[in-house]
CSV table of C-alpha atoms in Angstrom, one decimal:
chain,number,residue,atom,x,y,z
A,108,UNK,CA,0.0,0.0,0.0
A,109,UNK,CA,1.3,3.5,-0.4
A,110,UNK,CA,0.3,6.7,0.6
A,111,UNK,CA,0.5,9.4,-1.7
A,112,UNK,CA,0.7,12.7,0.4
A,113,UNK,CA,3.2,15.5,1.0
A,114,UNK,CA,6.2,14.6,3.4
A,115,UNK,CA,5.6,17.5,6.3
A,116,UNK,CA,8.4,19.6,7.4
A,117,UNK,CA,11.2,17.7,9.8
A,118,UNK,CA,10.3,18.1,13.4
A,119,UNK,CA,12.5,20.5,15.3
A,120,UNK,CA,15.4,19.0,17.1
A,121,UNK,CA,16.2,20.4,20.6
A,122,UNK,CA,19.5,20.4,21.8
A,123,UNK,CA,18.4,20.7,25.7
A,124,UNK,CA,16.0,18.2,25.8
A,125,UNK,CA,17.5,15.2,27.9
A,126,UNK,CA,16.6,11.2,26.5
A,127,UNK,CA,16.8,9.9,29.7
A,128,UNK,CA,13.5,11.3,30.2
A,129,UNK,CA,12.5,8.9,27.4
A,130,UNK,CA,10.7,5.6,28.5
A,131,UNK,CA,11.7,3.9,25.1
A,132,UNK,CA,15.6,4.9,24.7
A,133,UNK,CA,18.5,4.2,26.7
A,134,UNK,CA,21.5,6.0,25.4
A,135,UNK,CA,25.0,6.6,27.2
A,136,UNK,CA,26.9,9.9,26.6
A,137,UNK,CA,25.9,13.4,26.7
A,138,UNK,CA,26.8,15.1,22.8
A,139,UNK,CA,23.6,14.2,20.6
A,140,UNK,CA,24.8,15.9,17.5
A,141,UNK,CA,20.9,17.5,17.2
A,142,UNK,CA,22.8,20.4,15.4
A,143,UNK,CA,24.4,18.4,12.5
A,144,UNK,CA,21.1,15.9,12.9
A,145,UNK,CA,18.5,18.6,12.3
A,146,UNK,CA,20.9,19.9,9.1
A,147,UNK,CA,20.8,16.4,7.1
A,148,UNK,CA,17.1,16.2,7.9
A,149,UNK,CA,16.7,19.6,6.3
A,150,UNK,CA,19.1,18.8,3.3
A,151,UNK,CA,16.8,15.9,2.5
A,152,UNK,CA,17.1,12.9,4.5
A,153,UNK,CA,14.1,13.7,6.1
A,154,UNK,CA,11.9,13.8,3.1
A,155,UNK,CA,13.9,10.9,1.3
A,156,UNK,CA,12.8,8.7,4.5
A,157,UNK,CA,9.2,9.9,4.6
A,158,UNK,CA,8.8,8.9,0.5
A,159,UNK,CA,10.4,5.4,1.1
A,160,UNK,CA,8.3,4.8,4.3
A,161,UNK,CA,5.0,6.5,2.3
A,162,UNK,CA,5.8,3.8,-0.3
A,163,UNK,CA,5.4,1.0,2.0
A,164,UNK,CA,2.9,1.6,4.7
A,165,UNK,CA,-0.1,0.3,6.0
A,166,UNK,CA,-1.7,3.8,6.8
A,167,UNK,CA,-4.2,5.1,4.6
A,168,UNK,CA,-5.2,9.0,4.4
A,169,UNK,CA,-7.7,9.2,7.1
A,170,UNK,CA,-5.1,7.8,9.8
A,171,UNK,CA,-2.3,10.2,8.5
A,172,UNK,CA,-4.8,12.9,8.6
A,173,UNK,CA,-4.7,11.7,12.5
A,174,UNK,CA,-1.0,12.1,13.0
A,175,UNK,CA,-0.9,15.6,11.4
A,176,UNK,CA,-4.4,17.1,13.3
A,177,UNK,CA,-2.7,15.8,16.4
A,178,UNK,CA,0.7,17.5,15.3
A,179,UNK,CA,2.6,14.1,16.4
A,180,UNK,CA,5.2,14.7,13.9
A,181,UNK,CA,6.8,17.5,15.4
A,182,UNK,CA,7.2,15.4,18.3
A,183,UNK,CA,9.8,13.1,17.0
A,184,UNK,CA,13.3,13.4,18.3
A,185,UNK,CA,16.7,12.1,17.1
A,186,UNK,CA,19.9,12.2,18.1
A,187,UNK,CA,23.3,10.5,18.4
A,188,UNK,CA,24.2,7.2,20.1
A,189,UNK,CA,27.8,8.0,20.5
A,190,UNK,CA,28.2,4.4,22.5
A,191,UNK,CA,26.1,2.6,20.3
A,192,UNK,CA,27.7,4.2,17.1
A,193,UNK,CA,23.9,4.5,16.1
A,194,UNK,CA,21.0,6.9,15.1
A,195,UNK,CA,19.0,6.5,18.0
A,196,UNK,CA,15.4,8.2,17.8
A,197,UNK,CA,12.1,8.5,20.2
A,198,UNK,CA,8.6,7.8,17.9
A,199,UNK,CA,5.9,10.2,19.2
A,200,UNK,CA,2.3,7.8,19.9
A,201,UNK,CA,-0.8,7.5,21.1
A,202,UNK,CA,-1.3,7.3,24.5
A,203,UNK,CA,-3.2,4.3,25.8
A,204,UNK,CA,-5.8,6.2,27.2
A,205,UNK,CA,-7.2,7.3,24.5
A,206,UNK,CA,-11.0,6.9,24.3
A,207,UNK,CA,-11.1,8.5,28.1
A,208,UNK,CA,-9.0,11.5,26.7
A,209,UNK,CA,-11.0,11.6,23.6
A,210,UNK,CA,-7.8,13.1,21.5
A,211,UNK,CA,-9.4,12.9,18.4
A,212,UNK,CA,-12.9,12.0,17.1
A,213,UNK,CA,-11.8,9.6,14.2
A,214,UNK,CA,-9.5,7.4,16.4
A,215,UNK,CA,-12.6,5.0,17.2
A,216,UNK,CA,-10.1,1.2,17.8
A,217,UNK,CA,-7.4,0.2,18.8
A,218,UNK,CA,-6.3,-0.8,15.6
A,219,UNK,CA,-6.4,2.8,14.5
A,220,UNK,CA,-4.0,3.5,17.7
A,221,UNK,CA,-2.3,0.4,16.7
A,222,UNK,CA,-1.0,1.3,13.6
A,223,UNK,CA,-0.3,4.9,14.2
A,224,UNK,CA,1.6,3.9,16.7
A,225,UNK,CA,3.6,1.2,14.7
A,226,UNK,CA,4.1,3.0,11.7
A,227,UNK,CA,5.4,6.1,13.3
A,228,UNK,CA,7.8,3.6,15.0
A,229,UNK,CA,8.8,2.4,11.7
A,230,UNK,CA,9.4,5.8,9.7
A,231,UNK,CA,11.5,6.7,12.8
A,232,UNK,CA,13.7,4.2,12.2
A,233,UNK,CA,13.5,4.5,8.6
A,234,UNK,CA,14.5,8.1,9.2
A,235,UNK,CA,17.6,6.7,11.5
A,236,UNK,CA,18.4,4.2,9.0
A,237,UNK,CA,19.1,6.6,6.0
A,238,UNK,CA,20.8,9.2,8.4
A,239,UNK,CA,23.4,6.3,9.2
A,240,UNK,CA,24.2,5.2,5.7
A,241,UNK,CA,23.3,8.4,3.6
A,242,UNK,CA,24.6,11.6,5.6
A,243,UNK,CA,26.7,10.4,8.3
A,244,UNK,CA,30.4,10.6,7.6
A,245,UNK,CA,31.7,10.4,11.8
A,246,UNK,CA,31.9,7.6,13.9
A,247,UNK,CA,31.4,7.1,17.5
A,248,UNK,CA,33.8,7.9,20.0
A,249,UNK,CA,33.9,5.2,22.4
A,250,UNK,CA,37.0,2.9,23.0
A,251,UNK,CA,36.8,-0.1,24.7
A,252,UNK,CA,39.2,-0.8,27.9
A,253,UNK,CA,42.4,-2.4,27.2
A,254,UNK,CA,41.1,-5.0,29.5
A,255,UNK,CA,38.4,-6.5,28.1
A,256,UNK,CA,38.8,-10.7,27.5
A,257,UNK,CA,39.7,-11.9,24.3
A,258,UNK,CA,36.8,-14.3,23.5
């Protein structure tokens, strides 16, 4: 299935905002690049990600509609994994509750919160994917101790 609509702008990147408050991300190291992340999403890999997730998921228009009334995309965050040598990213969601918040009158299942939720998951890392291999030229900082065993 694809979904044929515009790619939105790239969210904002923050450079105070702290992952550890961040359920869903454990990172170690304090210099998340946001700067140099929030450039390459603005030279393109932002909407190079968004056309190769459009091309391949299960959302139709009225779900996306959703995701931009609710103004979740702005909500993603990326940043980098120095440890990790990684993208690492936080996928904005809908909350389980939901039908007692009322957030939206179209959202009327849990399969509709479902796939939101699974498919904003998947275009995050989509997103971190092509940062990784497209635009990133640096490589994480850590060394290892010199003691580690030889295995």
């Amino acid at each position: 299935m694809t979904l044929d609509v515009e790619a939105p702008e790239p969210p904002e990147l923050s450079p105070t905002t702290n992952v550890d408050e961040y359920d869903d991300v454990e990172v170690q190291g304090e210099d998340y690049r946001r700067d140099e992340l929030q450039e390459y999403l603005e030279e393109g890999a932002w909407e190079r990600s968004f056309d190769e997730w459009a091309e391949h998921t299960e959302l139709d228009e009225s779900e996306w509609e959703i995701v931009l009334d609710l103004e979740l995309v702005a909500e993603f965050d990326f940043f980098w994994d120095d440890f990790a040598d990684r993208v690492g990213y936080h996928a904005p969601g809908l909350p389980e509750d939901w039908r007692e918040r009322e957030i939206h009158p179209d959202i009327d299942s849990w399969g509709t919160v479902s796939a939101i939720n699974a498919s904003l998951t998947e275009f995050g890392q989509i997103v971190c994917d092509v940062l990784k291999e497209e635009y990133i030229d640096w490589e994480g900082n850590y060394e290892a101790p010199d003691d580690l065993p030889d295995y």
